[in-house]
Tab-separated table of C-alpha atoms and ligand atoms in Angstrom:
chain	number	residue	atom	x	y	z
A	1071	MET	CA	-16.837	-13.933	-144.393
A	1072	TRP	CA	-16.636	-16.767	-141.848
A	1073	THR	CA	-17.565	-15.385	-138.431
A	1074	GLY	CA	-17.566	-18.509	-136.283
A	1075	LEU	CA	-19.898	-21.218	-135.074
A	1076	MET	CA	-22.489	-19.196	-133.179
A	1077	ASN	CA	-23.535	-17.269	-136.260
A	1078	LYS	CA	-23.574	-20.370	-138.455
A	1079	TYR	CA	-25.368	-22.831	-136.164
A	1080	ARG	CA	-27.287	-20.503	-133.851
A	1081	ARG	CA	-30.555	-22.468	-134.262
A	1082	TYR	CA	-28.934	-25.630	-132.971
A	1083	LEU	CA	-27.149	-24.060	-130.002
A	1084	PRO	CA	-28.395	-23.003	-126.545
A	1085	VAL	CA	-27.991	-19.272	-127.163
A	1086	THR	CA	-30.348	-16.322	-126.818
A	1087	ASP	CA	-30.245	-12.642	-127.748
A	1088	ARG	CA	-28.527	-12.050	-124.429
A	1089	THR	CA	-25.638	-14.457	-125.105
A	1090	PRO	CA	-22.488	-12.587	-126.112
A	1091	ASN	CA	-20.605	-14.099	-129.035
A	1092	ILE	CA	-17.084	-14.719	-127.743
A	1093	THR	CA	-15.548	-15.996	-130.952
A	1094	LEU	CA	-12.180	-16.366	-132.646
A	1095	SER	CA	-13.840	-17.582	-135.867
A	1096	GLU	CA	-13.566	-21.222	-134.811
A	1097	GLY	CA	-14.919	-24.037	-136.992
A	1098	SER	CA	-15.179	-24.381	-140.771
A	1099	THR	CA	-12.137	-26.650	-140.816
A	1100	PRO	CA	-11.274	-28.525	-144.013
A	1101	LEU	CA	-12.218	-32.095	-144.819
A	1102	ILE	CA	-9.235	-33.382	-146.787
A	1103	ARG	CA	-9.276	-36.509	-148.911
A	1104	LEU	CA	-6.234	-38.754	-148.483
A	1105	HIS	CA	-4.557	-39.637	-151.778
A	1106	ASN	CA	-1.329	-41.377	-150.966
A	1107	PHE	CA	-2.323	-44.327	-148.837
A	1108	SER	CA	-2.081	-47.457	-150.994
A	1109	GLU	CA	-4.834	-50.010	-151.425
A	1110	GLN	CA	-2.497	-52.486	-149.787
A	1111	GLU	CA	-2.318	-50.347	-146.657
A	1112	LEU	CA	-6.111	-50.159	-146.684
A	1113	GLY	CA	-6.573	-53.923	-146.577
A	1114	GLY	CA	-6.378	-54.355	-150.361
A	1115	LEU	CA	-9.533	-52.312	-150.867
A	1116	LYS	CA	-10.601	-48.990	-152.304
A	1117	LEU	CA	-11.840	-46.794	-149.456
A	1118	ASN	CA	-12.791	-43.117	-149.481
A	1119	VAL	CA	-10.763	-41.760	-146.592
A	1120	TYR	CA	-11.000	-38.161	-145.419
A	1121	VAL	CA	-9.473	-36.324	-142.500
A	1122	LYS	CA	-11.275	-33.514	-140.688
A	1123	PHE	CA	-8.333	-31.281	-139.812
A	1124	GLU	CA	-9.380	-29.752	-136.495
A	1125	GLY	CA	-5.809	-28.611	-135.915
A	1126	LEU	CA	-6.725	-25.624	-138.080
A	1127	ASN	CA	-8.989	-24.114	-135.424
A	1128	PRO	CA	-7.803	-20.813	-133.862
A	1129	THR	CA	-5.820	-22.401	-131.022
A	1130	GLY	CA	-4.877	-25.477	-133.026
A	1131	SER	CA	-7.373	-28.021	-131.695
A	1132	PHE	CA	-11.021	-29.095	-131.725
A	1133	LYS	CA	-11.458	-27.699	-128.218
A	1134	ASP	CA	-12.290	-24.274	-129.691
A	1135	ARG	CA	-15.639	-25.617	-130.962
A	1136	GLY	CA	-16.850	-26.140	-127.416
A	1137	MET	CA	-14.839	-23.471	-125.666
A	1138	PHE	CA	-16.340	-20.540	-127.585
A	1139	LEU	CA	-19.739	-21.568	-126.231
A	1140	ALA	CA	-18.624	-22.440	-122.689
A	1141	ILE	CA	-16.966	-19.039	-122.378
A	1142	SER	CA	-19.840	-17.165	-124.071
A	1143	LYS	CA	-22.311	-18.771	-121.629
A	1144	ALA	CA	-20.015	-18.081	-118.664
A	1145	ALA	CA	-19.848	-14.421	-119.719
A	1146	GLU	CA	-23.631	-14.331	-120.151
A	1147	ALA	CA	-24.062	-15.688	-116.613
A	1148	GLY	CA	-21.781	-12.977	-115.223
A	1149	ALA	CA	-18.866	-15.267	-114.308
A	1150	LYS	CA	-15.607	-13.576	-113.421
A	1151	ALA	CA	-13.306	-16.606	-113.653
A	1152	VAL	CA	-13.108	-20.021	-115.302
A	1153	ILE	CA	-11.133	-23.106	-114.337
A	1154	CYS	CA	-10.180	-26.367	-116.033
A	1155	ALA	CA	-7.925	-29.394	-115.787
A	1156	SER	CA	-6.099	-30.241	-118.970
A	1157	THR	CA	-3.704	-32.469	-120.837
A	1158	GLY	CA	-2.927	-29.260	-122.744
A	1159	ASN	CA	-5.377	-28.398	-125.495
A	1160	THR	CA	-8.276	-27.492	-123.224
A	1161	SER	CA	-6.010	-25.127	-121.306
A	1162	ALA	CA	-4.779	-23.464	-124.505
A	1163	SER	CA	-8.342	-22.963	-125.724
A	1164	ALA	CA	-9.741	-21.850	-122.355
A	1165	ALA	CA	-6.943	-19.313	-121.958
A	1166	ALA	CA	-7.569	-17.852	-125.415
A	1167	TYR	CA	-11.345	-17.472	-125.118
A	1168	ALA	CA	-11.127	-16.253	-121.500
A	1169	ALA	CA	-8.656	-13.594	-122.638
A	1170	ARG	CA	-11.055	-12.584	-125.393
A	1171	ALA	CA	-13.922	-12.320	-122.883
A	1172	GLY	CA	-11.882	-10.552	-120.230
A	1173	LEU	CA	-12.301	-13.389	-117.738
A	1174	GLN	CA	-9.693	-14.768	-115.371
A	1175	CYS	CA	-8.564	-18.285	-116.260
A	1176	PHE	CA	-7.023	-20.937	-114.006
A	1177	VAL	CA	-5.684	-24.150	-115.510
A	1178	LEU	CA	-4.415	-27.260	-113.734
A	1179	ILE	CA	-1.998	-29.415	-115.701
A	1180	PRO	CA	-0.018	-32.569	-114.893
A	1181	ASP	CA	3.470	-31.217	-114.243
A	1182	GLY	CA	5.944	-32.230	-116.936
A	1183	HIS	CA	3.383	-34.145	-118.992
A	1184	ILE	CA	1.914	-31.677	-121.440
A	1185	ALA	CA	3.280	-30.812	-124.860
A	1186	LEU	CA	5.408	-27.691	-125.181
A	1187	GLY	CA	3.202	-25.783	-127.637
A	1188	LYS	CA	0.127	-26.148	-125.434
A	1189	LEU	CA	1.977	-24.994	-122.334
A	1190	ALA	CA	3.299	-21.969	-124.227
A	1191	GLN	CA	-0.215	-21.056	-125.371
A	1192	ALA	CA	-1.774	-21.232	-121.913
A	1193	MET	CA	1.063	-19.205	-120.371
A	1194	VAL	CA	1.243	-16.469	-122.973
A	1195	GLN	CA	-2.539	-16.105	-123.239
A	1196	GLY	CA	-2.749	-14.905	-119.678
A	1197	ALA	CA	-3.965	-17.970	-117.794
A	1198	LYS	CA	-2.730	-18.727	-114.304
A	1199	VAL	CA	-1.076	-22.085	-114.949
A	1200	ILE	CA	-0.876	-24.440	-111.978
A	1201	ALA	CA	1.257	-27.536	-112.572
A	1202	ILE	CA	0.295	-30.276	-110.140
A	1203	ALA	CA	2.262	-33.303	-108.979
A	1204	GLY	CA	-0.201	-35.818	-110.367
A	1205	ASN	CA	-1.904	-36.859	-113.591
A	1206	PHE	CA	-4.875	-35.446	-115.518
A	1207	ASP	CA	-7.387	-37.477	-113.501
A	1208	ASP	CA	-6.012	-35.980	-110.251
A	1209	ALA	CA	-6.214	-32.487	-111.763
A	1210	LEU	CA	-9.821	-32.987	-112.892
A	1211	ALA	CA	-10.839	-34.284	-109.461
A	1212	ALA	CA	-9.372	-31.133	-107.879
A	1213	VAL	CA	-11.155	-28.883	-110.371
A	1214	ARG	CA	-14.486	-30.582	-109.644
A	1215	THR	CA	-14.045	-30.058	-105.905
A	1216	ILE	CA	-12.950	-26.441	-106.230
A	1217	SER	CA	-15.631	-25.400	-108.737
A	1218	GLU	CA	-18.400	-26.908	-106.582
A	1219	LYS	CA	-17.568	-24.631	-103.668
A	1220	HIS	CA	-16.086	-21.540	-105.287
A	1221	PRO	CA	-17.291	-19.083	-107.915
A	1222	PHE	CA	-15.278	-20.457	-110.840
A	1223	THR	CA	-17.037	-21.820	-113.898
A	1224	MET	CA	-15.565	-25.194	-114.858
A	1225	VAL	CA	-14.922	-25.394	-118.592
A	1226	ASN	CA	-13.945	-29.048	-118.880
A	1227	SER	CA	-16.283	-31.140	-121.020
A	1228	LEU	CA	-18.416	-31.832	-117.928
A	1229	ASN	CA	-19.688	-28.342	-118.737
A	1230	PRO	CA	-22.638	-29.152	-121.046
A	1231	HIS	CA	-21.937	-26.144	-123.293
A	1232	ARG	CA	-18.632	-27.718	-124.339
A	1233	ILE	CA	-20.449	-30.741	-125.771
A	1234	GLU	CA	-23.094	-28.550	-127.407
A	1235	GLY	CA	-20.421	-26.582	-129.250
A	1236	GLN	CA	-18.356	-29.607	-130.216
A	1237	LYS	CA	-21.315	-31.337	-131.873
A	1238	THR	CA	-20.961	-28.833	-134.743
A	1239	GLY	CA	-18.044	-30.914	-136.012
A	1240	ALA	CA	-20.572	-33.554	-137.090
A	1241	PHE	CA	-22.729	-30.928	-138.839
A	1242	GLU	CA	-19.745	-29.712	-140.844
A	1243	ILE	CA	-18.634	-33.189	-141.904
A	1244	CYS	CA	-22.146	-33.952	-143.198
A	1245	GLU	CA	-22.324	-30.636	-145.044
A	1246	GLN	CA	-18.912	-31.195	-146.597
A	1247	LEU	CA	-19.670	-34.757	-147.715
A	1248	GLY	CA	-23.305	-34.108	-148.599
A	1249	GLN	CA	-24.211	-37.029	-146.302
A	1250	ALA	CA	-22.916	-38.795	-143.216
A	1251	PRO	CA	-19.821	-40.987	-143.644
A	1252	ASP	CA	-20.165	-44.747	-143.145
A	1253	TYR	CA	-17.480	-44.694	-140.455
A	1254	HIS	CA	-16.269	-41.947	-138.147
A	1255	PHE	CA	-12.837	-42.583	-136.562
A	1256	MET	CA	-11.580	-40.550	-133.622
A	1257	PRO	CA	-9.282	-40.606	-130.593
A	1258	VAL	CA	-10.899	-41.032	-127.166
A	1259	GLY	CA	-9.464	-39.482	-124.005
A	1260	ASN	CA	-11.886	-37.952	-121.536
A	1261	ALA	CA	-14.609	-39.004	-124.030
A	1262	GLY	CA	-16.329	-35.646	-124.403
A	1263	ASN	CA	-15.718	-35.452	-128.129
A	1264	ILE	CA	-17.176	-38.857	-129.035
A	1265	THR	CA	-20.212	-37.886	-126.954
A	1266	ALA	CA	-20.480	-34.607	-128.857
A	1267	TYR	CA	-20.083	-36.126	-132.323
A	1268	TRP	CA	-22.755	-38.748	-131.668
A	1269	ARG	CA	-25.162	-36.063	-130.492
A	1270	GLY	CA	-24.304	-33.947	-133.522
A	1271	TYR	CA	-24.966	-36.725	-136.025
A	1272	GLN	CA	-28.232	-37.645	-134.313
A	1273	GLU	CA	-29.449	-34.037	-134.266
A	1274	TRP	CA	-28.484	-33.543	-137.903
A	1275	GLN	CA	-30.549	-36.604	-138.797
A	1276	ALA	CA	-33.491	-35.389	-136.682
A	1277	ALA	CA	-33.274	-32.043	-138.507
A	1278	GLY	CA	-33.731	-33.934	-141.796
A	1279	GLN	CA	-30.244	-33.074	-143.057
A	1280	ILE	CA	-28.940	-36.660	-143.370
A	1281	LYS	CA	-30.609	-40.032	-143.838
A	1282	THR	CA	-28.049	-42.400	-142.317
A	1283	LEU	CA	-25.801	-42.288	-139.255
A	1284	PRO	CA	-22.132	-43.302	-139.156
A	1285	LYS	CA	-20.659	-46.001	-136.974
A	1286	LEU	CA	-18.466	-44.348	-134.339
A	1287	MET	CA	-15.000	-45.886	-134.102
A	1288	GLY	CA	-13.133	-44.647	-131.011
A	1289	PHE	CA	-9.478	-45.366	-130.260
A	1290	GLN	CA	-7.632	-45.119	-126.970
A	1291	ALA	CA	-3.878	-45.424	-126.500
A	1292	ALA	CA	-2.963	-48.954	-125.393
A	1293	GLY	CA	-1.442	-47.754	-122.100
A	1294	ALA	CA	-4.415	-45.506	-121.340
A	1295	ALA	CA	-7.433	-47.548	-122.420
A	1296	PRO	CA	-9.845	-47.705	-119.470
A	1297	ILE	CA	-12.973	-48.067	-121.613
A	1298	VAL	CA	-11.478	-50.955	-123.593
A	1299	ASP	CA	-10.053	-52.624	-120.479
A	1300	GLY	CA	-13.295	-52.134	-118.568
A	1301	HIS	CA	-11.784	-50.415	-115.528
A	1302	PRO	CA	-10.035	-47.139	-114.632
A	1303	VAL	CA	-6.281	-47.089	-115.272
A	1304	LYS	CA	-4.404	-45.729	-112.239
A	1305	ASP	CA	-1.169	-44.772	-113.964
A	1306	PRO	CA	-1.932	-44.256	-117.675
A	1307	GLN	CA	1.042	-44.256	-120.033
A	1308	THR	CA	1.325	-43.126	-123.666
A	1309	ILE	CA	3.389	-40.792	-125.808
A	1310	ALA	CA	0.067	-39.261	-126.897
A	1311	THR	CA	-0.084	-37.011	-123.828
A	1312	ALA	CA	-3.393	-35.443	-124.917
A	1313	ILE	CA	-5.190	-38.740	-124.273
A	1314	LYS	CA	-3.166	-39.898	-121.277
A	1315	ILE	CA	-6.340	-40.241	-119.220
A	1316	GLY	CA	-7.201	-43.143	-116.910
A	1317	ASN	CA	-10.759	-42.386	-115.829
A	1318	PRO	CA	-12.773	-40.566	-118.542
A	1319	ALA	CA	-15.517	-38.243	-117.323
A	1320	SER	CA	-17.889	-39.198	-120.172
A	1321	TRP	CA	-17.218	-42.935	-119.988
A	1322	ARG	CA	-20.872	-44.036	-120.101
A	1323	GLN	CA	-21.774	-41.617	-122.893
A	1324	ALA	CA	-18.862	-42.974	-124.960
A	1325	GLU	CA	-20.144	-46.512	-124.522
A	1326	ALA	CA	-23.626	-45.359	-125.523
A	1327	ALA	CA	-22.244	-43.692	-128.673
A	1328	ARG	CA	-20.396	-46.880	-129.536
A	1329	ASP	CA	-23.335	-49.196	-128.905
A	1330	GLU	CA	-26.094	-47.052	-130.403
A	1331	SER	CA	-24.093	-46.431	-133.584
A	1332	GLY	CA	-22.901	-50.028	-133.916
A	1333	GLY	CA	-19.259	-48.978	-133.709
A	1334	VAL	CA	-16.309	-49.971	-131.539
A	1335	ILE	CA	-13.912	-48.525	-128.985
A	1336	GLU	CA	-10.520	-50.200	-129.263
A	1337	LYS	CA	-6.882	-49.453	-128.592
A	1338	VAL	CA	-3.846	-48.646	-130.706
A	1339	THR	CA	-0.244	-48.884	-129.554
A	1340	ASP	CA	2.154	-45.949	-129.324
A	1341	GLU	CA	4.041	-47.490	-132.241
A	1342	GLU	CA	0.882	-47.594	-134.392
A	1343	ILE	CA	0.110	-43.994	-133.426
A	1344	THR	CA	3.634	-42.896	-134.331
A	1345	GLN	CA	3.570	-44.652	-137.699
A	1346	ALA	CA	0.218	-43.061	-138.563
A	1347	GLN	CA	1.470	-39.603	-137.554
A	1348	LEU	CA	4.594	-40.011	-139.682
A	1349	LYS	CA	2.689	-41.326	-142.703
A	1350	LEU	CA	0.191	-38.478	-142.625
A	1351	ALA	CA	2.956	-35.915	-142.365
A	1352	ALA	CA	5.492	-37.369	-144.788
A	1353	ARG	CA	3.088	-38.756	-147.398
A	1354	GLU	CA	0.111	-36.395	-147.278
A	1355	GLY	CA	1.664	-33.199	-145.880
A	1356	ILE	CA	-0.766	-33.206	-142.984
A	1357	PHE	CA	0.877	-32.627	-139.615
A	1358	CYS	CA	-1.240	-33.618	-136.629
A	1359	GLU	CA	-0.331	-34.304	-133.040
A	1360	PRO	CA	0.133	-37.884	-131.773
A	1361	ALA	CA	-3.288	-38.240	-130.085
A	1362	SER	CA	-4.975	-37.201	-133.331
A	1363	ALA	CA	-3.095	-39.836	-135.299
A	1364	ALA	CA	-4.831	-42.491	-133.167
A	1365	SER	CA	-7.839	-42.060	-135.476
A	1366	VAL	CA	-5.851	-42.942	-138.601
A	1367	ALA	CA	-3.940	-45.650	-136.707
A	1368	GLY	CA	-7.333	-47.130	-135.857
A	1369	LEU	CA	-8.453	-47.017	-139.476
A	1370	LEU	CA	-5.260	-48.730	-140.667
A	1371	LYS	CA	-5.586	-51.348	-137.948
A	1372	LYS	CA	-9.194	-52.175	-138.846
A	1373	ALA	CA	-8.321	-52.235	-142.554
A	1374	GLY	CA	-5.497	-54.677	-141.809
A	1375	GLU	CA	-7.936	-56.911	-139.945
A	1376	GLY	CA	-10.178	-57.161	-143.014
A	1377	PHE	CA	-12.916	-55.086	-141.398
A	1378	PHE	CA	-14.060	-53.283	-144.575
A	1379	ARG	CA	-15.731	-54.596	-147.743
A	1380	GLY	CA	-14.560	-51.854	-150.101
A	1381	GLY	CA	-16.160	-48.617	-151.256
A	1382	GLU	CA	-16.959	-47.300	-147.780
A	1383	THR	CA	-16.429	-43.683	-146.769
A	1384	ALA	CA	-14.489	-43.041	-143.573
A	1385	VAL	CA	-13.712	-39.747	-141.853
A	1386	CYS	CA	-10.854	-39.560	-139.349
A	1387	VAL	CA	-10.880	-36.567	-137.015
A	1388	LEU	CA	-7.425	-35.015	-136.596
A	1389	THR	CA	-8.122	-33.290	-133.304
A	1390	GLY	CA	-4.953	-31.221	-132.892
A	1391	HIS	CA	-2.105	-29.669	-134.891
A	1392	GLY	CA	1.339	-31.271	-135.009
A	1393	LEU	CA	2.998	-28.026	-133.940
A	1394	LYS	CA	1.480	-28.547	-130.504
A	1395	ASP	CA	4.123	-31.169	-129.759
A	1396	PRO	CA	7.351	-30.265	-131.581
A	1397	ASP	CA	9.521	-32.358	-129.251
A	1398	ARG	CA	7.709	-35.513	-130.257
A	1399	ALA	CA	7.823	-34.672	-133.967
A	1400	ILE	CA	11.575	-34.153	-133.888
A	1401	ALA	CA	12.041	-37.369	-131.923
A	1402	ILE	CA	10.219	-39.511	-134.507
A	1403	ALA	CA	11.314	-37.796	-137.734
A	1404	PRO	CA	14.370	-38.935	-139.715
A	1405	PRO	CA	17.448	-37.119	-138.395
A	1406	LEU	CA	18.596	-33.901	-140.037
A	1407	SER	CA	22.020	-33.623	-141.645
A	1408	ARG	CA	24.576	-31.148	-140.291
A	1409	VAL	CA	27.424	-29.876	-142.463
A	1410	ARG	CA	29.729	-26.901	-142.937
A	1411	ALA	CA	28.425	-24.211	-145.314
A	1412	ASP	CA	30.351	-25.733	-148.185
A	1413	SER	CA	28.609	-26.575	-151.458
A	1414	ALA	CA	30.713	-29.662	-152.177
A	1415	GLU	CA	29.880	-31.154	-148.797
A	1416	ILE	CA	26.224	-30.182	-149.104
A	1417	LEU	CA	26.047	-31.814	-152.539
A	1418	LYS	CA	27.486	-35.036	-151.130
A	1419	ILE	CA	24.573	-35.245	-148.747
A	1420	ILE	CA	22.020	-34.400	-151.449
A	1421	GLN	CA	23.430	-37.060	-153.768
A	1422	ALA	CA	23.398	-39.668	-151.005
A	1423	GLY	CA	19.594	-39.227	-151.141
B	1244	AN7	C1	-5.611	-33.578	-129.569
B	1244	AN7	O1	-6.985	-30.891	-123.336
B	1244	AN7	O2	-8.585	-33.802	-122.481
B	1244	AN7	O3	-12.061	-37.715	-125.635
B	1244	AN7	O4	-7.495	-31.617	-121.374
B	1244	AN7	O5	-6.260	-32.807	-126.933
B	1244	AN7	O6	-12.964	-35.395	-125.798
B	1244	AN7	O7	-11.156	-35.927	-124.169
B	1244	AN7	C2	-7.653	-33.261	-124.572
B	1244	AN7	C3	-8.162	-34.301	-125.279
B	1244	AN7	C4	-8.126	-36.035	-128.540
B	1244	AN7	C5	-9.468	-36.502	-126.563
B	1244	AN7	N1	-7.226	-35.351	-129.257
B	1244	AN7	O8	-10.720	-35.885	-126.604
B	1244	AN7	C6	-7.448	-31.753	-122.597
B	1244	AN7	C7	-7.957	-33.009	-123.187
B	1244	AN7	C8	-6.599	-34.287	-128.720
B	1244	AN7	C9	-6.894	-33.881	-127.408
B	1244	AN7	C10	-8.451	-35.684	-127.253
B	1244	AN7	C11	-7.828	-34.609	-126.651
B	1244	AN7	P1	-11.806	-36.246	-125.502
């Protein structure tokens, strides 16, 4: 029986006998091979492309990997309340694990700019949701100020336990493949996850579990690409609200992951993100949220540029489930057909294809 990440990776995590295990059985997400992308789409080459479907974690995103540990350590330290800023998924995860631990949870979100599913999760899971007139960067700045002076444990990825937990994603990919992939594609927002994956791969190599390390390929949304542009973005814009972040907290660590691994951090447009999300859903049956599709959009973009030689293995992390953002999915999907409940009329539509 799968009982979560603490039991599986205890030796690699900062836990002791006194650390409670606040778990919802996070982790152990599938690595799914893509079948229906053509060679032409992949730059005329055969590539082994897998997606790590992190949307299948308990609250529907990769955040659960780090949140179980952040909340377990907060409980161990005797905290009574936790606080975070969020573009949505962190708040959903924090609320769930805080509820499980019996801790109070305060979340600051940019008013009107988080996806419906994430908002619903935070609200129903008992968090105090505070919608601020400002963006994620403003919310994070407020959380930093408040948590410095008041007894709330901050559970954004500036909390080192978040990164420690999230590194287990790299362990799982290596176990599932039997080795590290050649390339690891992922979206980059606040840049905690790319930091965590690079640490995870390095530790797995140091533990003698893999011989080689992947190149880390990070992708920001074109309207919210501070690392690519080389300066903070004051008013970030993208339909991928999860990564609508103008001043990433782990900026330097992301650059280190890129440079040490020999990878890149580049941008993809909202249109490229949307096309990748639609293709994954309609052609592979895998429904991820827009920010997650930035990883596959990045892979398709690099393939189109002639980046690969053929035969390489690439893993794309799908960080969140498509159900998180139903409004966006309905907006980009082909329209539905409305008719009277009349078989002749229904057949007309079926026969039109
Ligand atoms: C689906 O929830 O920042 O680069 O506050 O939800 O580690 O920030 C979410 C980020 C990618 C980017 N994909 O990860 C939040 C938040 C999804 C996300 C990212 C996020 P980081």
